[in-house]
Amino acid sequence: MSVTGTSNEYQRVVSGMRPTGPLHLGHYHGVLKNWIKLQYEYECFFFVADWHALTTHYEDPIDIESNVWETFIDWLACGLNPGSCKLFIQSRVPEHAELHLLFSMITPLGWLERVPTYKDQQEKLKGRDLATYGFLGYPLLQSADVLAYKAGFVPVGEDQVSHLELTREVARRFNHLYGKEQGFEEKALAAVTKMGKKNAKIYLDSLKQYQETGNVEALERGQALISSQGNLSLGDRERLYGYLEGSGKIILPEPYPLLTQHSKMPGLDGQKMSKSYGNTIAIREEPENIDKKIRVMPTDPARVRRNDPGNPEKCPVWSFHKVYSSENVQDWVVKGCTTAGIGCIECKKCVSDAIIENLKPIQERALEYKNNMRLVKEIVREGCEAARDIAEETLEEVREVMGLVHRDR
Ligand code: TRP
Ligand code: SF4
């Protein structure tokens, strides 16, 4: 993937989650496992999006407060490691709000009205009045969340791709409007000569070819050349990218989604696991509850009696085996189910035992954190500070190009 306008070493990852209740296995397999892996590959910032929760739950803010801390406990218990990533609360970094406000000045209403989740969610959450200003701005606030950190990648699910598209459009518009620093062309040309004669020629040829014919290969050749230059300052590098693309200086680079694999973890009824469907197993679910919930799961409807053979592919319990059982056990299930050699009760017991066993260390860690809220709060406080340092740097640049630096001495 070519991330236009950014050199390759520039890869920060940012993602957020709304604090809407206890984390469940769908979150764990769909989102968290991915974050846990990414924290060792990129500079990662993960936050609890409490303002985003308010866009839909503004009538019950009390829930948000307790959910925020419970969410951090779940994250830490699952394996997010504060030594390898920063964890913070959106509303504790007011720069997100400031950037959102500034973006609102340059974002055409139509861009927001056209985001598919806008109408979809209003349809889906019919009981709530979502004809609010804040709800319309939901994806723009999300754009600010990402662009405040100049993130290169944003791990999200399929349903968030349109929000990332909006984010890129906003970044592009912002760069177009405010990326013309004084003397940009002179500075860019000075940077060109710093690459040496031969490279300067390749760069200018690529630029000419790209801008005259739109040839993408020429663009990529130019970009590859820039990224191979070890001794350029970040400013020069950005100027060279911007000059090549004809866009001026790139202040806010365009982020790309890192698509989370579709979760292999469906809900108890075989639909997507989601709180609103009431088909979840929470990460901190009591073992007896897990057992109970699995016991009443629907199975292949063909297995009415114990000696009716079944087909695992038609049974939601099988999806759980695929995530939690060893190959041996899976073979035992397929054989036993299709020949009526095993009953659904023993088949299910095997799954619930495996889930309980798997969640045990996570639940133990959660309990430790729960009993040490001082530590949790300290981790989050540090995360907020680190996040704020970076967001503040971006905002200084943004205020400057938008004419908002009012020095009074
Ligand atoms: N809208 C996201 C969701 O519902 C949560 C979110 C808010 C987010 N801000 C973000 C995700 C920024 C990634 C980046 O899942
Ligand atoms: Fe489902 Fe297992 Fe029963 Fe087969 S034996 S129908 S896989 S619960």
Short mmCIF file of C-alpha atoms and ligand atoms in Angstrom, two decimals:
data_model
loop_
_atom_site.label_atom_id
_atom_site.label_comp_id
_atom_site.label_asym_id
_atom_site.label_seq_id
_atom_site.Cartn_x
_atom_site.Cartn_y
_atom_site.Cartn_z
CA MET A 1 0.00 0.00 0.00
CA SER A 2 1.38 3.40 -0.80
CA VAL A 3 0.53 5.93 1.84
CA THR A 4 0.76 9.12 -0.14
CA GLY A 5 2.47 12.00 1.45
CA THR A 6 3.99 10.09 4.31
CA SER A 7 7.37 8.52 4.50
CA ASN A 8 7.29 4.90 5.55
CA GLU A 9 8.80 5.27 8.97
CA TYR A 10 5.86 7.44 9.83
CA GLN A 11 3.39 4.92 11.10
CA ARG A 12 1.40 5.71 14.12
CA VAL A 13 -1.72 3.71 14.89
CA VAL A 14 -4.77 5.19 16.60
CA SER A 15 -8.07 3.59 17.41
CA GLY A 16 -10.95 4.01 19.80
CA MET A 17 -13.91 2.23 21.26
CA ARG A 18 -17.10 3.61 22.74
CA PRO A 19 -17.67 2.68 26.40
CA THR A 20 -21.08 1.14 25.93
CA GLY A 21 -20.86 -1.79 28.35
CA PRO A 22 -18.83 -4.82 29.35
CA LEU A 23 -16.51 -6.16 26.68
CA HIS A 24 -17.58 -9.49 25.18
CA LEU A 25 -15.99 -12.24 23.13
CA GLY A 26 -16.96 -10.48 19.90
CA HIS A 27 -14.85 -7.47 20.91
CA TYR A 28 -12.05 -9.72 22.06
CA HIS A 29 -11.72 -11.78 18.89
CA GLY A 30 -12.76 -8.98 16.53
CA VAL A 31 -10.85 -5.99 17.89
CA LEU A 32 -8.69 -6.49 20.94
CA LYS A 33 -6.58 -9.41 19.75
CA ASN A 34 -5.67 -7.27 16.77
CA TRP A 35 -4.75 -4.27 18.94
CA ILE A 36 -2.65 -6.50 21.17
CA LYS A 37 -0.64 -7.61 18.15
CA LEU A 38 -0.33 -4.08 16.73
CA GLN A 39 1.04 -2.63 19.96
CA TYR A 40 4.28 -4.52 19.28
CA GLU A 41 4.53 -3.38 15.65
CA TYR A 42 3.64 0.33 15.71
CA GLU A 43 3.48 3.28 18.02
CA CYS A 44 -0.07 2.75 19.27
CA PHE A 45 -2.66 4.98 20.93
CA PHE A 46 -5.94 3.44 22.06
CA PHE A 47 -8.66 5.47 23.65
CA VAL A 48 -12.11 5.23 25.15
CA ALA A 49 -14.35 7.46 23.06
CA ASP A 50 -16.57 8.91 25.78
CA TRP A 51 -17.68 11.88 23.67
CA HIS A 52 -18.73 9.50 20.94
CA ALA A 53 -20.75 7.55 23.50
CA LEU A 54 -22.53 10.78 24.41
CA THR A 55 -23.65 11.35 20.82
CA THR A 56 -26.08 8.46 21.24
CA HIS A 57 -26.35 8.07 25.03
CA TYR A 58 -26.60 11.71 26.07
CA GLU A 59 -29.61 10.88 28.21
CA ASP A 60 -27.74 8.50 30.52
CA PRO A 61 -24.25 9.91 31.06
CA ILE A 62 -23.84 8.17 34.44
CA ASP A 63 -23.37 4.83 32.69
CA ILE A 64 -20.56 6.25 30.62
CA GLU A 65 -18.52 7.19 33.66
CA SER A 66 -18.42 3.68 35.12
CA ASN A 67 -18.14 2.02 31.73
CA VAL A 68 -14.99 4.01 30.96
CA TRP A 69 -13.05 2.46 33.85
CA GLU A 70 -14.48 -0.99 33.32
CA THR A 71 -13.38 -0.79 29.69
CA PHE A 72 -9.80 -0.06 30.69
CA ILE A 73 -9.84 -2.99 33.12
CA ASP A 74 -11.03 -5.25 30.31
CA TRP A 75 -8.37 -3.94 27.89
CA LEU A 76 -5.55 -4.40 30.37
CA ALA A 77 -6.79 -7.83 31.44
CA CYS A 78 -6.89 -8.98 27.81
CA GLY A 79 -3.29 -7.99 27.24
CA LEU A 80 -2.94 -4.39 26.17
CA ASN A 81 0.39 -3.50 27.68
CA PRO A 82 0.89 0.06 28.88
CA GLY A 83 4.61 -0.36 28.22
CA SER A 84 3.89 -0.86 24.52
CA CYS A 85 0.90 1.37 23.84
CA LYS A 86 -0.79 4.42 25.30
CA LEU A 87 -4.28 4.18 26.76
CA PHE A 88 -6.29 7.33 27.22
CA ILE A 89 -9.69 8.95 27.48
CA GLN A 90 -10.86 11.06 24.55
CA SER A 91 -12.38 13.85 26.64
CA ARG A 92 -9.16 14.24 28.62
CA VAL A 93 -7.47 15.44 25.44
CA PRO A 94 -9.48 18.58 24.62
CA GLU A 95 -7.45 19.06 21.44
CA HIS A 96 -9.79 16.51 19.83
CA ALA A 97 -12.67 18.88 20.42
CA GLU A 98 -10.78 21.90 19.20
CA LEU A 99 -9.75 20.14 16.01
CA HIS A 100 -13.32 18.94 15.52
CA LEU A 101 -14.53 22.53 15.79
CA LEU A 102 -11.93 23.76 13.32
CA PHE A 103 -12.78 20.97 10.89
CA SER A 104 -16.45 21.91 11.15
CA MET A 105 -15.58 25.22 9.48
CA ILE A 106 -14.30 23.54 6.32
CA THR A 107 -16.55 20.49 6.05
CA PRO A 108 -19.51 20.75 3.68
CA LEU A 109 -22.75 19.55 5.31
CA GLY A 110 -23.35 17.20 2.40
CA TRP A 111 -20.22 15.22 3.22
CA LEU A 112 -21.65 14.37 6.64
CA GLU A 113 -25.20 13.77 5.50
CA ARG A 114 -23.89 11.33 2.91
CA VAL A 115 -21.95 9.12 5.36
CA PRO A 116 -23.98 5.88 5.27
CA THR A 117 -23.87 5.26 9.02
CA TYR A 118 -25.72 8.54 9.62
CA LYS A 119 -29.04 7.35 8.24
CA ASP A 120 -28.45 3.69 9.12
CA GLN A 121 -27.93 4.37 12.79
CA GLN A 122 -30.88 6.74 12.98
CA GLU A 123 -33.00 3.94 11.52
CA LYS A 124 -31.56 1.33 13.84
CA LEU A 125 -31.78 3.37 17.03
CA LYS A 126 -35.30 4.58 16.43
CA GLY A 127 -36.01 4.96 20.15
CA ARG A 128 -33.47 7.77 20.50
CA ASP A 129 -33.67 11.23 19.07
CA LEU A 130 -30.57 11.37 16.94
CA ALA A 131 -31.50 14.40 14.89
CA THR A 132 -28.81 16.30 16.75
CA TYR A 133 -25.91 18.42 15.68
CA GLY A 134 -23.52 16.17 17.63
CA PHE A 135 -24.69 13.01 15.97
CA LEU A 136 -24.30 14.46 12.50
CA GLY A 137 -20.75 15.38 13.49
CA TYR A 138 -19.92 11.90 14.79
CA PRO A 139 -17.59 10.97 11.92
CA LEU A 140 -16.01 14.41 11.90
CA LEU A 141 -15.10 14.05 15.57
CA GLN A 142 -13.65 10.69 14.62
CA SER A 143 -11.60 12.41 11.90
CA ALA A 144 -10.22 14.75 14.54
CA ASP A 145 -9.41 11.75 16.78
CA VAL A 146 -7.22 10.32 14.06
CA LEU A 147 -5.73 13.42 12.47
CA ALA A 148 -4.72 14.96 15.80
CA TYR A 149 -2.08 12.20 15.91
CA LYS A 150 -1.26 12.17 12.17
CA ALA A 151 -1.92 8.46 12.32
CA GLY A 152 -0.93 6.36 9.31
CA PHE A 153 -3.23 3.46 10.14
CA VAL A 154 -6.47 2.98 11.96
CA PRO A 155 -7.54 -0.55 12.88
CA VAL A 156 -11.31 -0.68 12.44
CA GLY A 157 -14.08 -2.96 11.29
CA GLU A 158 -15.78 -2.82 7.92
CA ASP A 159 -18.55 -0.60 9.33
CA GLN A 160 -16.06 2.23 9.97
CA VAL A 161 -14.49 2.40 6.52
CA SER A 162 -16.75 5.25 5.41
CA HIS A 163 -15.60 7.26 8.43
CA LEU A 164 -12.00 6.82 7.37
CA GLU A 165 -12.91 7.91 3.86
CA LEU A 166 -14.37 11.09 5.27
CA THR A 167 -11.23 11.53 7.36
CA ARG A 168 -9.07 11.40 4.24
CA GLU A 169 -11.31 13.88 2.42
CA VAL A 170 -11.10 16.28 5.35
CA ALA A 171 -7.30 15.92 5.50
CA ARG A 172 -7.03 16.58 1.77
CA ARG A 173 -9.25 19.62 1.97
CA PHE A 174 -7.36 20.93 4.95
CA ASN A 175 -4.00 20.50 3.20
CA HIS A 176 -5.36 22.10 0.07
CA LEU A 177 -6.67 25.13 1.94
CA TYR A 178 -3.85 25.66 4.41
CA GLY A 179 -0.86 23.78 3.03
CA LYS A 180 0.49 26.70 1.11
CA GLU A 181 3.18 27.95 3.43
CA GLN A 182 4.90 31.16 2.37
CA GLY A 183 7.62 30.56 -0.19
CA PHE A 184 6.56 26.92 -0.51
CA GLU A 185 7.84 26.50 -4.05
CA GLU A 186 11.27 28.00 -3.26
CA LYS A 187 11.60 25.80 -0.19
CA ALA A 188 10.56 22.71 -2.15
CA LEU A 189 13.08 23.46 -4.90
CA ALA A 190 15.81 23.98 -2.33
CA ALA A 191 14.95 20.55 -0.91
CA VAL A 192 15.19 19.06 -4.41
CA THR A 193 18.81 20.18 -4.78
CA LYS A 194 19.65 18.60 -1.42
CA MET A 195 19.09 15.18 -3.00
CA GLY A 196 22.05 15.58 -5.36
CA LYS A 197 22.11 16.20 -9.09
CA LYS A 198 21.16 12.78 -10.31
CA ASN A 199 18.27 12.26 -7.92
CA ALA A 200 17.06 15.82 -8.46
CA LYS A 201 16.73 15.05 -12.15
CA ILE A 202 14.80 11.82 -11.52
CA TYR A 203 12.52 13.70 -9.11
CA LEU A 204 11.80 16.57 -11.51
CA ASP A 205 11.23 14.19 -14.43
CA SER A 206 8.77 12.15 -12.35
CA LEU A 207 7.03 15.31 -11.24
CA LYS A 208 6.69 16.61 -14.79
CA GLN A 209 5.40 13.30 -16.07
CA TYR A 210 2.92 12.88 -13.20
CA GLN A 211 1.56 16.39 -13.35
CA GLU A 212 1.25 16.46 -17.12
CA THR A 213 -0.18 13.00 -17.69
CA GLY A 214 -1.36 11.80 -14.28
CA ASN A 215 0.90 8.77 -14.65
CA VAL A 216 0.71 6.97 -11.31
CA GLU A 217 3.93 5.05 -11.88
CA ALA A 218 5.76 8.33 -12.20
CA LEU A 219 4.20 9.45 -8.92
CA GLU A 220 5.27 6.25 -7.21
CA ARG A 221 8.79 6.52 -8.61
CA GLY A 222 9.06 10.01 -7.15
CA GLN A 223 7.66 8.87 -3.80
CA ALA A 224 10.03 5.91 -3.63
CA LEU A 225 12.92 8.25 -4.33
CA ILE A 226 11.93 10.56 -1.48
CA SER A 227 11.51 7.72 0.99
CA SER A 228 14.96 6.38 0.07
CA GLN A 229 16.65 9.66 1.02
CA GLY A 230 18.10 9.19 4.48
CA ASN A 231 19.37 12.67 5.16
CA LEU A 232 16.34 14.89 4.60
CA SER A 233 14.58 16.69 7.41
CA LEU A 234 10.94 15.81 8.01
CA GLY A 235 9.93 19.25 6.76
CA ASP A 236 11.83 18.87 3.51
CA ARG A 237 10.49 15.39 3.06
CA GLU A 238 6.90 16.61 3.40
CA ARG A 239 7.56 19.49 1.02
CA LEU A 240 8.93 17.09 -1.57
CA TYR A 241 5.91 14.82 -1.31
CA GLY A 242 3.56 17.78 -1.47
CA TYR A 243 5.33 19.43 -4.38
CA LEU A 244 5.34 16.15 -6.30
CA GLU A 245 1.61 15.68 -5.82
CA GLY A 246 0.84 19.31 -6.53
CA SER A 247 -0.90 19.65 -3.19
CA GLY A 248 1.39 21.99 -1.30
CA LYS A 249 2.68 21.03 2.11
CA ILE A 250 1.04 18.06 3.70
CA ILE A 251 0.11 19.12 7.19
CA LEU A 252 -2.29 16.29 7.95
CA PRO A 253 -1.35 13.01 6.27
CA GLU A 254 -4.14 10.76 5.03
CA PRO A 255 -4.75 7.73 7.25
CA TYR A 256 -5.73 4.27 6.02
CA PRO A 257 -7.88 1.62 7.66
CA LEU A 258 -6.22 -1.57 8.83
CA LEU A 259 -9.22 -3.77 8.31
CA THR A 260 -9.93 -6.04 11.20
CA GLN A 261 -10.62 -9.54 9.92
CA HIS A 262 -14.29 -10.32 10.13
CA SER A 263 -14.61 -11.82 13.59
CA LYS A 264 -14.94 -15.59 13.57
CA MET A 265 -16.79 -15.27 16.83
CA PRO A 266 -20.54 -15.10 16.27
CA GLY A 267 -23.09 -14.65 19.02
CA LEU A 268 -24.92 -17.39 20.91
CA ASP A 269 -27.64 -17.43 18.26
CA GLY A 270 -25.27 -17.45 15.29
CA GLN A 271 -25.82 -13.75 14.42
CA LYS A 272 -23.09 -11.17 14.97
CA MET A 273 -22.25 -10.99 18.69
CA SER A 274 -23.65 -7.70 19.91
CA LYS A 275 -25.13 -6.33 23.10
CA SER A 276 -28.19 -5.11 21.26
CA TYR A 277 -28.99 -8.69 20.18
CA GLY A 278 -28.60 -10.04 23.72
CA ASN A 279 -26.40 -12.88 22.43
CA THR A 280 -23.11 -12.14 24.15
CA ILE A 281 -20.68 -13.77 26.53
CA ALA A 282 -18.82 -11.10 28.44
CA ILE A 283 -15.12 -11.40 29.01
CA ARG A 284 -15.82 -11.26 32.72
CA GLU A 285 -18.88 -13.53 32.57
CA GLU A 286 -19.20 -15.83 35.59
CA PRO A 287 -18.29 -19.46 34.74
CA GLU A 288 -21.76 -20.71 35.82
CA ASN A 289 -23.30 -18.18 33.48
CA ILE A 290 -21.14 -19.25 30.58
CA ASP A 291 -22.20 -22.82 31.18
CA LYS A 292 -25.85 -21.83 31.33
CA LYS A 293 -25.71 -19.67 28.21
CA ILE A 294 -24.03 -22.39 26.17
CA ARG A 295 -26.45 -25.03 27.41
CA VAL A 296 -29.44 -23.20 25.97
CA MET A 297 -27.81 -22.36 22.63
CA PRO A 298 -29.72 -23.46 19.56
CA THR A 299 -28.18 -26.38 17.64
CA ASP A 300 -28.67 -27.94 14.23
CA PRO A 301 -32.49 -28.10 14.06
CA ALA A 302 -32.23 -31.54 12.42
CA ARG A 303 -31.08 -33.03 15.73
CA VAL A 304 -34.41 -33.27 17.42
CA ARG A 305 -33.69 -36.52 19.24
CA ARG A 306 -30.41 -37.83 20.60
CA ASN A 307 -30.04 -40.35 17.79
CA ASP A 308 -30.78 -37.94 14.92
CA PRO A 309 -27.49 -37.19 13.14
CA GLY A 310 -26.60 -33.52 12.65
CA ASN A 311 -24.37 -31.26 10.62
CA PRO A 312 -21.94 -29.01 12.53
CA GLU A 313 -21.99 -26.44 9.72
CA LYS A 314 -25.62 -25.77 10.60
CA CYS A 315 -24.92 -25.34 14.30
CA PRO A 316 -23.71 -22.18 16.04
CA VAL A 317 -21.98 -24.29 18.71
CA TRP A 318 -19.60 -25.43 15.98
CA SER A 319 -18.34 -21.85 15.41
CA PHE A 320 -17.33 -21.80 19.05
CA HIS A 321 -15.48 -25.11 18.66
CA LYS A 322 -13.60 -23.65 15.72
CA VAL A 323 -12.26 -20.88 17.93
CA TYR A 324 -11.81 -22.74 21.20
CA SER A 325 -11.26 -26.46 20.56
CA SER A 326 -8.18 -28.40 19.51
CA GLU A 327 -8.12 -30.30 16.25
CA ASN A 328 -8.69 -33.56 18.09
CA VAL A 329 -11.79 -32.27 19.74
CA GLN A 330 -13.03 -30.83 16.47
CA ASP A 331 -12.63 -34.24 14.81
CA TRP A 332 -14.52 -35.81 17.68
CA VAL A 333 -17.35 -33.29 17.18
CA VAL A 334 -17.65 -33.78 13.43
CA LYS A 335 -17.63 -37.54 13.74
CA GLY A 336 -19.91 -37.67 16.76
CA CYS A 337 -22.38 -35.14 15.43
CA THR A 338 -22.78 -36.59 11.93
CA THR A 339 -23.19 -40.14 13.26
CA ALA A 340 -25.24 -39.26 16.32
CA GLY A 341 -22.38 -40.75 18.32
CA ILE A 342 -22.39 -37.84 20.77
CA GLY A 343 -25.17 -35.78 22.23
CA CYS A 344 -25.43 -32.01 22.04
CA ILE A 345 -25.14 -31.74 25.80
CA GLU A 346 -21.65 -33.30 25.93
CA CYS A 347 -20.65 -31.39 22.81
CA LYS A 348 -21.64 -28.12 24.45
CA LYS A 349 -20.03 -28.98 27.76
CA CYS A 350 -16.77 -29.32 25.95
CA VAL A 351 -17.13 -25.79 24.51
CA SER A 352 -18.13 -24.13 27.75
CA ASP A 353 -15.24 -25.80 29.60
CA ALA A 354 -12.82 -24.52 26.97
CA ILE A 355 -14.17 -20.96 27.11
CA ILE A 356 -14.08 -20.91 30.90
CA GLU A 357 -10.52 -22.24 30.90
CA ASN A 358 -9.44 -19.70 28.28
CA LEU A 359 -11.01 -16.76 30.11
CA LYS A 360 -9.63 -17.76 33.49
CA PRO A 361 -6.30 -15.92 33.31
CA ILE A 362 -8.01 -12.87 31.81
CA GLN A 363 -10.58 -12.84 34.60
CA GLU A 364 -7.87 -13.22 37.21
CA ARG A 365 -5.97 -10.27 35.80
CA ALA A 366 -9.18 -8.23 35.61
CA LEU A 367 -9.76 -8.88 39.29
CA GLU A 368 -6.25 -7.74 40.12
CA TYR A 369 -6.75 -4.49 38.24
CA LYS A 370 -10.19 -4.03 39.73
CA ASN A 371 -8.60 -4.25 43.18
CA ASN A 372 -5.92 -1.81 42.18
CA MET A 373 -7.77 1.07 40.58
CA ARG A 374 -4.95 3.38 41.56
CA LEU A 375 -2.71 1.57 39.13
CA VAL A 376 -5.34 1.65 36.38
CA LYS A 377 -5.86 5.37 36.85
CA GLU A 378 -2.13 5.99 36.86
CA ILE A 379 -1.75 4.11 33.56
CA VAL A 380 -4.53 6.13 32.03
CA ARG A 381 -3.23 9.40 33.41
CA GLU A 382 0.13 8.76 31.80
CA GLY A 383 -1.55 7.76 28.55
CA CYS A 384 -3.59 10.97 28.53
CA GLU A 385 -0.46 13.03 29.03
CA ALA A 386 1.44 11.31 26.24
CA ALA A 387 -1.52 11.66 23.90
CA ARG A 388 -1.92 15.28 24.78
CA ASP A 389 1.70 16.08 24.03
CA ILE A 390 1.29 14.86 20.47
CA ALA A 391 -2.16 16.31 19.87
CA GLU A 392 -0.97 19.65 21.18
CA GLU A 393 1.91 19.68 18.71
CA THR A 394 -0.49 19.06 15.83
CA LEU A 395 -2.86 21.72 17.06
CA GLU A 396 -0.09 24.28 17.25
CA GLU A 397 0.58 23.69 13.58
CA VAL A 398 -3.10 23.75 12.74
CA ARG A 399 -3.77 26.99 14.64
CA GLU A 400 -0.82 28.60 12.96
CA VAL A 401 -1.88 27.86 9.39
CA MET A 402 -5.47 28.84 10.17
CA GLY A 403 -4.42 32.23 11.47
CA LEU A 404 -5.16 31.54 15.11
CA VAL A 405 -1.88 32.33 16.78
CA HIS A 406 -2.53 35.54 18.63
CA ARG A 407 0.70 36.36 20.37
CA ASP A 408 0.08 39.16 22.83
CA ARG A 409 3.68 40.10 23.36
N1 TRP B 1 -16.66 4.98 15.79
C1 TRP B 1 -15.81 3.94 16.32
C2 TRP B 1 -16.68 2.71 16.57
O1 TRP B 1 -17.84 2.82 16.85
C3 TRP B 1 -15.11 4.37 17.58
C4 TRP B 1 -14.14 5.47 17.31
C5 TRP B 1 -14.25 6.77 17.71
C6 TRP B 1 -12.92 5.36 16.60
N2 TRP B 1 -13.18 7.48 17.28
C7 TRP B 1 -12.35 6.66 16.60
C8 TRP B 1 -12.27 4.30 15.96
C9 TRP B 1 -11.14 6.92 15.94
C10 TRP B 1 -11.06 4.57 15.32
C11 TRP B 1 -10.51 5.86 15.31
O2 TRP B 1 -16.15 1.62 16.53
FE1 SF4 B 2 -24.16 -28.76 17.35
FE2 SF4 B 2 -22.50 -30.32 18.68
FE3 SF4 B 2 -25.13 -30.83 18.67
FE4 SF4 B 2 -23.69 -31.21 16.48
S1 SF4 B 2 -23.48 -32.32 18.41
S2 SF4 B 2 -25.68 -30.19 16.59
S3 SF4 B 2 -22.20 -29.55 16.63
S4 SF4 B 2 -24.12 -29.04 19.55
#
